[in-house]
Short mmCIF file of C-alpha atoms in Angstrom, two decimals:
data_model
loop_
_atom_site.label_atom_id
_atom_site.label_comp_id
_atom_site.label_asym_id
_atom_site.label_seq_id
_atom_site.Cartn_x
_atom_site.Cartn_y
_atom_site.Cartn_z
CA MET Z 1 -72.57 52.48 -29.50
CA ASN Z 2 -71.18 55.89 -28.94
CA ASN Z 3 -70.40 56.68 -25.19
CA LEU Z 4 -71.08 60.21 -24.03
CA MET Z 5 -69.26 59.94 -20.62
CA ILE Z 6 -70.39 62.31 -17.68
CA GLY Z 7 -67.85 62.97 -15.17
CA ILE Z 8 -68.21 64.41 -11.64
CA GLY Z 9 -70.27 67.50 -11.86
CA ASP Z 10 -70.72 67.38 -15.91
CA TYR Z 11 -74.15 67.33 -17.36
CA ASN Z 12 -75.15 66.61 -21.17
CA ALA Z 13 -78.05 65.27 -23.32
CA SER Z 14 -78.18 63.46 -26.62
CA LYS Z 15 -81.37 62.46 -28.94
CA ALA Z 16 -79.35 60.92 -31.32
CA LYS Z 17 -79.57 56.91 -31.68
CA GLY Z 18 -76.97 54.71 -30.72
CA VAL Z 19 -75.91 56.51 -27.66
CA ALA Z 20 -74.83 55.39 -24.26
CA ILE Z 21 -74.63 58.37 -21.83
CA LYS Z 22 -72.87 56.89 -19.15
CA THR Z 23 -71.40 57.92 -15.67
CA LEU Z 24 -68.76 55.65 -13.46
CA ALA Z 25 -68.76 54.48 -9.79
CA LEU Z 26 -71.44 56.88 -8.27
CA GLY Z 27 -70.93 56.86 -4.25
CA SER Z 28 -72.59 59.54 -2.74
CA CYS Z 29 -73.03 61.30 -5.77
CA VAL Z 30 -76.27 61.16 -7.39
CA ALA Z 31 -77.20 60.78 -11.23
CA VAL Z 32 -80.42 62.53 -12.32
CA ILE Z 33 -81.91 61.18 -15.58
CA LEU Z 34 -84.27 63.19 -17.71
CA LEU Z 35 -86.28 61.44 -20.43
CA ASP Z 36 -88.26 63.52 -23.09
CA PRO Z 37 -91.08 61.18 -24.35
CA VAL Z 38 -91.89 63.70 -27.26
CA THR Z 39 -88.19 64.15 -28.65
CA GLU Z 40 -86.80 60.75 -27.10
CA ALA Z 41 -83.98 62.99 -25.95
CA ILE Z 42 -82.09 61.68 -22.44
CA GLY Z 43 -79.99 63.82 -20.31
CA MET Z 44 -77.95 62.91 -17.48
CA ALA Z 45 -76.44 65.30 -14.68
CA HIS Z 46 -73.65 63.66 -12.08
CA ILE Z 47 -74.38 65.90 -9.05
CA ALA Z 48 -71.81 65.86 -6.06
CA LEU Z 49 -73.29 68.09 -3.66
CA PRO Z 50 -76.85 69.72 -2.75
CA GLU Z 51 -76.34 73.47 -2.90
CA ALA Z 52 -74.69 76.09 -4.85
CA SER Z 53 -74.20 78.32 -2.04
CA ILE Z 54 -71.31 75.80 -0.89
CA ASP Z 55 -69.22 77.34 -3.57
CA PHE Z 56 -70.87 79.91 -5.65
CA GLU Z 57 -68.33 80.88 -7.80
CA LYS Z 58 -67.98 77.00 -8.58
CA SER Z 59 -71.46 76.75 -9.40
CA LYS Z 60 -70.96 79.09 -12.35
CA SER Z 61 -68.44 77.41 -13.96
CA LYS Z 62 -69.91 73.72 -12.90
CA PRO Z 63 -73.29 73.73 -12.58
CA GLY Z 64 -73.85 70.05 -12.76
CA TYR Z 65 -71.86 69.78 -9.69
CA PHE Z 66 -74.66 71.25 -7.38
CA ALA Z 67 -78.17 69.94 -7.33
CA ASP Z 68 -80.16 73.14 -7.36
CA THR Z 69 -77.98 74.21 -10.42
CA ALA Z 70 -77.49 70.83 -12.25
CA ILE Z 71 -81.20 70.31 -12.60
CA ILE Z 72 -81.85 73.48 -14.31
CA ALA Z 73 -78.73 73.31 -16.40
CA LEU Z 74 -79.76 69.82 -17.57
CA TYR Z 75 -83.32 70.82 -18.47
CA ARG Z 76 -81.64 73.67 -20.41
CA ARG Z 77 -79.38 71.36 -22.17
CA MET Z 78 -82.44 69.26 -23.32
CA GLY Z 79 -84.13 72.64 -24.77
CA GLU Z 80 -80.80 73.08 -26.65
CA LEU Z 81 -81.54 70.12 -28.33
CA GLY Z 82 -85.00 71.05 -29.38
CA SER Z 83 -87.07 69.89 -26.32
CA LEU Z 84 -90.00 71.86 -25.62
CA THR Z 85 -91.49 69.26 -23.04
CA LYS Z 86 -92.25 70.98 -19.88
CA ILE Z 87 -90.12 69.30 -16.86
CA GLN Z 88 -93.25 68.03 -15.43
CA ASP Z 89 -94.01 66.15 -18.40
CA MET Z 90 -90.64 64.52 -18.50
CA TYR Z 91 -89.52 61.08 -16.94
CA ILE Z 92 -87.10 61.60 -14.14
CA LYS Z 93 -85.09 59.03 -12.48
CA ILE Z 94 -82.35 59.17 -10.24
CA ALA Z 95 -79.68 56.59 -8.87
CA GLY Z 96 -76.80 57.13 -6.29
CA GLY Z 97 -76.85 58.70 -2.96
CA ALA Z 98 -74.68 55.92 -1.13
CA ASN Z 99 -72.74 55.82 1.79
CA VAL Z 100 -70.27 53.44 3.84
CA LEU Z 101 -71.90 52.23 6.88
CA ASN Z 102 -71.67 54.31 10.18
CA ASN Z 103 -71.61 57.59 8.18
CA SER Z 104 -73.59 60.14 10.48
CA MET Z 105 -72.72 62.74 7.79
CA ASP Z 106 -74.61 60.93 5.22
CA ILE Z 107 -74.01 62.91 2.36
CA GLY Z 108 -75.97 60.62 -0.13
CA ASN Z 109 -79.06 60.77 1.65
CA ARG Z 110 -78.87 64.68 1.69
CA ASN Z 111 -77.93 64.69 -1.66
CA ILE Z 112 -81.10 62.57 -2.50
CA LEU Z 113 -83.44 64.87 -0.36
CA ALA Z 114 -81.76 67.98 -2.26
CA ILE Z 115 -82.99 66.80 -5.53
CA LYS Z 116 -86.37 65.63 -4.57
CA LYS Z 117 -86.91 69.16 -3.10
CA ILE Z 118 -85.99 70.85 -5.73
CA LEU Z 119 -88.15 68.49 -8.17
CA TRP Z 120 -91.10 68.87 -5.87
CA GLN Z 121 -90.54 72.73 -6.01
CA MET Z 122 -90.87 72.26 -9.72
CA GLY Z 123 -93.96 70.38 -9.53
CA THR Z 124 -92.64 66.99 -10.64
CA GLY Z 125 -90.68 64.07 -9.06
CA PRO Z 126 -88.88 60.96 -9.95
CA VAL Z 127 -90.60 57.81 -11.45
CA ALA Z 128 -87.87 55.68 -10.36
CA GLU Z 129 -84.94 55.51 -8.11
CA ASP Z 130 -82.27 53.22 -6.95
CA VAL Z 131 -80.76 55.21 -4.36
CA GLY Z 132 -79.05 54.50 -0.92
CA HIS Z 133 -77.21 51.54 0.40
CA ASN Z 134 -73.53 51.00 0.54
CA TYR Z 135 -72.52 50.11 -2.81
CA SER Z 136 -71.20 52.15 -5.69
CA ARG Z 137 -73.36 52.15 -9.16
CA THR Z 138 -72.28 52.80 -12.54
CA VAL Z 139 -75.27 54.27 -14.50
CA THR Z 140 -75.74 53.94 -18.54
CA ALA Z 141 -78.66 55.54 -20.06
CA TYR Z 142 -79.40 54.11 -23.94
CA THR Z 143 -81.15 56.40 -26.45
CA ASP Z 144 -82.29 53.71 -28.66
CA THR Z 145 -84.37 52.29 -25.96
CA GLY Z 146 -84.47 54.59 -23.22
CA LEU Z 147 -83.62 51.90 -20.70
CA ILE Z 148 -81.50 53.01 -17.80
CA GLU Z 149 -79.00 50.43 -16.82
CA ILE Z 150 -77.06 50.22 -13.41
CA SER Z 151 -74.28 48.11 -12.68
CA SER Z 152 -72.57 47.55 -9.46
CA HIS Z 153 -69.13 45.56 -8.90
CA SER Z 154 -69.92 42.36 -7.85
CA ARG Z 155 -73.78 42.51 -7.68
CA GLY Z 156 -74.47 42.41 -11.34
CA VAL Z 157 -76.54 44.56 -13.64
CA TRP Z 158 -80.15 45.84 -13.51
CA ASN Z 159 -82.46 47.98 -14.88
CA LEU Z 160 -83.86 51.05 -13.18
CA MET U 1 -46.80 24.82 0.94
CA LYS U 2 -45.83 28.36 0.96
CA SER U 3 -47.04 30.23 3.91
CA ILE U 4 -48.92 33.71 3.58
CA SER U 5 -45.80 35.81 4.70
CA ASP U 6 -43.89 33.80 2.15
CA LYS U 7 -46.28 34.54 -0.39
CA ILE U 8 -46.58 38.48 0.39
CA ILE U 9 -42.63 38.52 0.29
CA ASP U 10 -42.75 37.04 -3.25
CA ARG U 11 -45.58 39.40 -4.55
CA ILE U 12 -43.30 42.42 -3.19
CA LYS U 13 -40.34 40.94 -4.85
CA ASP U 14 -42.49 41.11 -8.24
CA LEU U 15 -43.94 44.94 -7.73
CA PRO U 16 -43.44 47.66 -10.26
CA PRO U 17 -40.15 49.28 -9.25
CA VAL U 18 -39.97 52.56 -7.37
CA SER U 19 -37.12 54.97 -7.58
CA LYS U 20 -33.99 55.48 -4.83
CA SER U 21 -35.40 59.35 -4.76
CA PHE U 22 -38.92 57.82 -3.69
CA PHE U 23 -37.78 56.20 -0.51
CA GLN U 24 -35.58 59.34 0.26
CA ILE U 25 -38.36 61.77 0.00
CA MET U 26 -40.55 59.36 2.31
CA LYS U 27 -37.49 59.53 4.58
CA ILE U 28 -37.29 62.97 4.75
CA THR U 29 -41.05 63.91 5.28
CA GLY U 30 -41.25 61.19 7.92
CA ASN U 31 -39.05 63.56 10.10
CA PRO U 32 -41.23 66.25 11.98
CA ASN U 33 -38.50 68.62 11.54
CA TYR U 34 -37.73 68.51 7.96
CA SER U 35 -37.44 71.44 5.69
CA PHE U 36 -39.09 71.26 2.04
CA GLN U 37 -35.53 72.39 0.65
CA GLU U 38 -34.61 68.80 1.51
CA ILE U 39 -36.82 67.34 -0.73
CA ALA U 40 -36.05 69.90 -3.51
CA ARG U 41 -32.45 68.73 -2.93
CA VAL U 42 -33.20 65.35 -3.71
CA ILE U 43 -35.22 65.88 -6.69
CA GLU U 44 -32.39 67.84 -7.95
CA TYR U 45 -29.98 65.03 -7.38
CA ASP U 46 -32.24 62.96 -9.43
CA PRO U 47 -31.66 64.28 -13.04
CA VAL U 48 -34.25 62.17 -14.57
CA LEU U 49 -36.96 63.32 -12.01
CA THR U 50 -35.61 66.91 -12.31
CA ALA U 51 -36.13 66.59 -16.01
CA LYS U 52 -39.71 65.15 -15.31
CA ILE U 53 -40.73 67.92 -13.29
CA LEU U 54 -39.24 70.84 -15.22
CA LYS U 55 -40.81 69.32 -18.39
CA VAL U 56 -44.29 69.52 -17.03
CA THR U 57 -43.71 72.70 -15.15
CA ASN U 58 -42.78 74.27 -18.39
CA SER U 59 -45.28 72.71 -20.69
CA SER U 60 -47.28 75.47 -22.39
CA SER U 61 -50.40 73.73 -21.35
CA LEU U 62 -50.01 74.94 -17.91
CA GLY U 63 -50.08 78.80 -18.95
CA LEU U 64 -47.48 79.81 -16.51
CA LYS U 65 -46.17 83.07 -17.72
CA ARG U 66 -42.32 82.26 -17.22
CA THR U 67 -39.99 79.25 -17.43
CA PHE U 68 -38.05 77.73 -14.51
CA ASP U 69 -34.76 76.22 -14.66
CA SER U 70 -34.85 74.82 -11.41
CA VAL U 71 -37.27 72.99 -8.92
CA LYS U 72 -36.66 75.19 -6.35
CA ALA U 73 -37.80 78.36 -8.69
CA ALA U 74 -40.92 76.54 -9.21
CA ILE U 75 -42.19 75.67 -5.88
CA PRO U 76 -43.51 78.98 -4.92
CA TYR U 77 -45.87 78.52 -8.32
CA LEU U 78 -46.71 74.76 -8.34
CA GLY U 79 -47.06 74.58 -4.45
CA GLU U 80 -45.19 71.63 -2.09
CA LYS U 81 -47.81 69.23 -2.18
CA THR U 82 -48.23 69.38 -6.10
CA ILE U 83 -44.24 68.90 -6.40
CA ILE U 84 -44.56 65.87 -3.78
CA GLY U 85 -47.27 64.42 -5.86
CA MET U 86 -45.01 65.03 -8.95
CA ALA U 87 -42.37 63.40 -7.64
CA VAL U 88 -43.99 60.29 -6.14
CA ASP U 89 -45.58 59.77 -9.85
CA SER U 90 -42.49 60.14 -11.17
CA CYS U 91 -40.83 57.84 -8.79
CA ALA U 92 -43.56 55.14 -8.57
CA HIS U 93 -45.81 55.67 -11.57
CA GLY U 94 -45.62 52.08 -12.72
CA PHE U 95 -46.37 51.11 -9.13
CA TYR U 96 -49.42 53.52 -8.69
CA ASN U 97 -50.76 53.14 -12.39
CA SER U 98 -51.26 49.43 -12.54
CA PRO U 99 -54.85 47.81 -12.72
CA LEU U 100 -55.69 46.04 -9.25
CA ASP U 101 -57.32 42.78 -10.70
CA GLY U 102 -58.50 41.38 -7.31
CA TYR U 103 -60.31 44.98 -6.90
CA LEU U 104 -61.67 45.10 -10.44
CA SER U 105 -60.07 48.59 -10.32
CA LEU U 106 -58.63 49.97 -13.77
CA GLU U 107 -55.17 51.36 -14.57
CA GLY U 108 -54.79 54.49 -12.67
CA GLU U 109 -57.50 54.33 -10.24
CA LEU U 110 -55.12 53.58 -7.26
CA TRP U 111 -53.42 56.86 -8.17
CA LYS U 112 -56.52 58.74 -8.27
CA HIS U 113 -57.91 57.59 -5.15
CA SER U 114 -54.57 58.08 -3.28
CA ILE U 115 -54.31 61.69 -4.53
CA MET U 116 -57.93 62.56 -3.76
CA THR U 117 -57.40 60.79 -0.23
CA ALA U 118 -54.51 63.02 0.32
CA LEU U 119 -56.20 66.51 -1.01
CA ILE U 120 -59.15 65.60 1.07
CA ALA U 121 -56.73 64.92 4.27
CA LYS U 122 -54.97 67.95 3.77
CA GLU U 123 -58.16 69.91 3.92
CA ILE U 124 -59.51 68.18 7.04
CA ILE U 125 -56.65 68.94 9.19
CA VAL U 126 -57.47 72.47 8.92
CA THR U 127 -60.62 71.70 11.44
CA ALA U 128 -58.14 70.12 13.78
CA ILE U 129 -59.43 70.48 17.58
CA ASN U 130 -55.85 70.60 18.97
CA ARG U 131 -52.42 70.13 17.84
CA VAL U 132 -52.44 70.46 13.62
CA PRO U 133 -50.21 67.81 11.79
CA ASP U 134 -47.70 68.98 9.25
CA PRO U 135 -49.59 69.32 5.84
CA ASN U 136 -47.01 67.68 3.75
CA GLN U 137 -47.08 64.54 6.09
CA VAL U 138 -50.71 64.22 5.80
CA PHE U 139 -50.59 64.73 2.13
CA THR U 140 -47.86 61.85 1.93
CA ALA U 141 -49.50 59.45 4.39
CA GLY U 142 -52.80 60.09 2.26
CA ILE U 143 -50.65 58.74 -1.02
CA LEU U 144 -48.96 56.01 0.65
CA HIS U 145 -51.98 54.60 2.69
CA ASP U 146 -53.47 51.82 0.43
CA ILE U 147 -50.05 50.61 -0.85
CA GLY U 148 -51.14 47.08 0.28
CA LYS U 149 -53.56 46.76 -2.19
CA MET U 150 -50.95 46.40 -4.92
CA VAL U 151 -49.52 43.75 -2.78
CA ILE U 152 -52.57 41.58 -2.14
CA SER U 153 -54.55 42.21 -5.52
CA GLY U 154 -53.23 39.04 -7.51
CA LEU U 155 -53.53 37.05 -4.47
CA LEU U 156 -57.36 38.13 -4.09
CA SER U 157 -57.82 37.83 -7.87
CA GLU U 158 -56.52 34.09 -7.62
CA ALA U 159 -58.68 33.56 -4.54
CA GLY U 160 -61.69 34.45 -6.84
CA VAL U 161 -62.78 37.39 -4.66
CA LEU U 162 -65.90 37.91 -7.07
CA GLU U 163 -67.25 34.46 -6.56
CA ALA U 164 -67.17 34.73 -2.64
CA ASN U 165 -69.40 37.52 -3.07
CA GLY U 166 -72.77 36.86 -1.11
CA VAL U 167 -71.14 33.41 0.21
CA LEU U 168 -68.85 34.97 2.81
CA ASP U 169 -70.65 36.02 5.87
CA VAL U 170 -68.48 39.43 6.36
CA HIS U 171 -69.14 42.99 7.30
CA THR U 172 -66.45 44.91 5.66
CA PHE U 173 -63.95 44.37 2.83
CA LEU U 174 -61.14 43.79 5.15
CA ASP U 175 -62.94 40.77 6.64
CA ARG U 176 -63.26 39.43 3.01
CA GLU U 177 -59.65 39.86 2.28
CA GLU U 178 -58.76 37.94 5.71
CA ALA U 179 -61.48 35.31 4.91
CA LEU U 180 -59.95 34.84 1.45
CA ILE U 181 -56.32 35.02 1.70
CA SER U 182 -55.65 35.50 5.53
CA ILE U 183 -54.16 38.80 5.29
CA ASN U 184 -55.91 42.30 4.55
CA HIS U 185 -54.53 45.19 2.54
CA CYS U 186 -53.53 47.43 5.72
CA GLU U 187 -51.05 44.28 7.07
CA ALA U 188 -49.96 43.70 3.73
CA GLY U 189 -49.23 47.38 3.14
CA ARG U 190 -47.12 47.49 6.32
CA LEU U 191 -44.88 44.36 5.42
CA LEU U 192 -44.53 46.53 1.94
CA ALA U 193 -43.60 49.92 4.07
CA GLN U 194 -41.06 47.95 6.32
CA HIS U 195 -39.62 46.11 3.14
CA TRP U 196 -39.18 49.45 1.77
CA GLY U 197 -37.79 50.97 5.40
CA LEU U 198 -40.77 53.65 5.13
CA PRO U 199 -40.75 56.02 8.34
CA GLU U 200 -42.82 54.65 11.38
CA LEU U 201 -45.40 57.18 10.92
CA TYR U 202 -45.98 56.25 7.61
CA GLN U 203 -46.25 52.26 8.70
CA GLN U 204 -48.83 53.00 11.38
CA VAL U 205 -51.06 55.00 9.11
CA ILE U 206 -50.99 52.14 6.29
CA PHE U 207 -51.62 49.90 9.32
CA TYR U 208 -54.16 51.56 10.95
CA HIS U 209 -55.97 53.62 8.64
CA HIS U 210 -59.40 51.32 8.78
CA ASN U 211 -58.62 50.63 12.62
CA PRO U 212 -57.74 53.95 13.94
CA GLN U 213 -58.82 53.42 17.47
CA MET U 214 -55.98 51.03 17.80
CA VAL U 215 -53.00 53.14 16.85
CA ASP U 216 -50.67 55.01 19.47
CA GLN U 217 -51.87 58.51 20.33
CA CYS U 218 -48.87 60.00 18.83
CA TYR U 219 -50.04 59.03 15.60
CA ALA U 220 -53.80 59.23 16.00
CA SER U 221 -54.53 62.55 14.45
CA ILE U 222 -52.60 61.88 11.11
CA VAL U 223 -54.23 58.52 10.97
CA TYR U 224 -58.11 59.60 11.74
CA ALA U 225 -57.39 62.31 8.83
CA VAL U 226 -56.28 59.60 6.25
CA HIS U 227 -58.94 57.19 7.91
CA LEU U 228 -61.90 59.85 7.23
CA SER U 229 -60.33 61.07 4.11
CA ASP U 230 -60.16 57.70 2.79
CA ILE U 231 -63.91 57.04 3.43
CA VAL U 232 -64.77 60.47 1.71
CA ALA U 233 -62.83 59.80 -1.31
CA MET U 234 -64.73 56.43 -1.58
CA GLU U 235 -68.17 57.93 -1.10
CA TYR U 236 -66.98 60.74 -3.86
CA GLY U 237 -66.47 57.87 -6.40
CA MET U 238 -62.97 57.82 -6.39
CA GLY U 239 -62.38 54.38 -4.81
CA THR U 240 -60.54 51.57 -6.09
CA GLY U 241 -63.30 49.07 -7.28
CA VAL U 242 -65.13 46.35 -5.74
CA ASP U 243 -64.12 47.41 -2.21
CA SER U 244 -65.66 50.92 -2.79
CA LEU U 245 -67.88 51.78 0.62
CA GLN U 246 -67.39 48.68 2.01
CA TYR U 247 -65.88 49.76 5.07
CA ARG U 248 -67.20 51.53 8.36
CA LEU U 249 -66.53 55.10 9.49
CA ASP U 250 -64.87 55.04 13.22
CA GLN U 251 -67.06 58.02 14.38
CA ASP U 252 -64.04 58.93 17.12
CA TYR U 253 -62.57 61.16 14.36
CA LYS U 254 -65.03 63.73 16.12
CA ASN U 255 -62.18 63.73 19.17
CA PHE U 256 -59.79 65.38 16.49
CA TYR U 257 -61.42 67.12 13.94
CA ASP U 258 -64.25 69.40 14.09
CA ILE U 259 -66.05 68.73 11.17
CA SER U 260 -70.01 69.44 10.37
CA THR U 261 -71.23 67.91 7.30
CA GLU U 262 -71.64 71.65 5.90
CA LYS U 263 -67.86 71.99 6.49
CA LEU U 264 -67.38 68.48 4.66
CA TYR U 265 -68.93 69.84 1.47
CA GLY U 266 -66.52 72.81 1.40
CA ILE U 267 -63.63 70.50 2.17
CA ILE U 268 -64.70 67.99 -0.92
CA SER U 269 -65.54 71.05 -3.23
CA LYS U 270 -61.88 72.32 -2.40
CA ALA U 271 -60.47 68.97 -2.75
CA ASP U 272 -61.87 68.84 -5.98
CA ASP U 273 -60.68 72.13 -7.39
CA GLU U 274 -57.23 71.04 -6.23
CA TYR U 275 -57.83 67.66 -7.86
CA ASN U 276 -58.35 69.04 -11.05
CA LYS U 277 -55.30 71.35 -11.02
CA ILE U 278 -53.00 68.42 -9.96
CA ASN U 279 -54.60 66.42 -12.93
CA GLU U 280 -53.54 69.08 -15.20
CA PHE U 281 -50.00 68.79 -14.22
CA PHE U 282 -49.99 65.24 -14.72
CA LYS U 283 -51.81 65.54 -18.19
CA ALA U 284 -49.14 68.25 -19.18
#
């Protein structure tokens, strides 16, 4: 199995078999995963903050960092791999958006809301999500099976 | 049977070594009236440290358009916090980059967490409501705040920290540490800081960074900056393993810093830029 690592603010996709697309230790950040049922390509973005307006220059050099630019960039990356499927016909899953206890700034929840708002504006939404709470998540998407696996220290492993 | 304090002393003796220059730099920055030139002098009197910093500074991968033959000449180009970060990494590389088995934390994660906490803290103090703490003291305090984890990591591992998950009725990871080994990483860190002879300021930050409401007022602004930054770094995904997000945020940071969520977004984005820059130095 080849690992395709997605760092903070990165995004990428693959339709090759035997690839594990993986992002580590999501806290308040959110992984958005696009699955194309036609080409069986899978893409993942590791989104740190909700809006490109926070740092417009950074959004140009690192579009995967912000929710509004990341989803478009990831969808385009899927297109570069030959995907012609509309985003409304893709399966979308999201994971992450955690917070420590008693944090009123709630960046995780704001990230989730920003992502959902953008998806709704595009006429779609997540078919599955594992979000919130106060534990970090490592997310792995397997191109062989389309399975999305979540693991968390001391909480075990489960599928999304 | 050995007491917990005897066990801690044993662990401290077994920790990876740190160099004499590390203690000198900590002593200097712990003094509120220090000058950065004093730090440069310590570095220049340590030939190994000087060679390491100049090697990195003159590395072609950094793309600086000139070469440097002294640390003092490099300061305006690299910045004080980068020099401090490089010096601490060089003097205590083995200490900060060892895995923390008791936290299921991989090699290098304690260093990444410490640097990110330090960078966020340095950005947070810009929003200070009253007196602004010294940026280099805040940065150094951020680097030091979690040294206690190195001390108790092995004890936690031996006590079966993972097996205890879900069994212990605890609220935060500090409670879990205390329930398992009768000491938490803040107390263990202060014992190490005392053993090392670190300045009182850093001892206070290390001991109170998860309980900032208990600290003496004269240290409160720095302790709250590190407390909040530690939490933000964890939420950002740069924690130290199994304890990530397993703490509480003390809302009284608002008495010291005027931070809205929007301001925090900017702070995180800027700290991320700085982290990537510093990371380039360390890669070089």
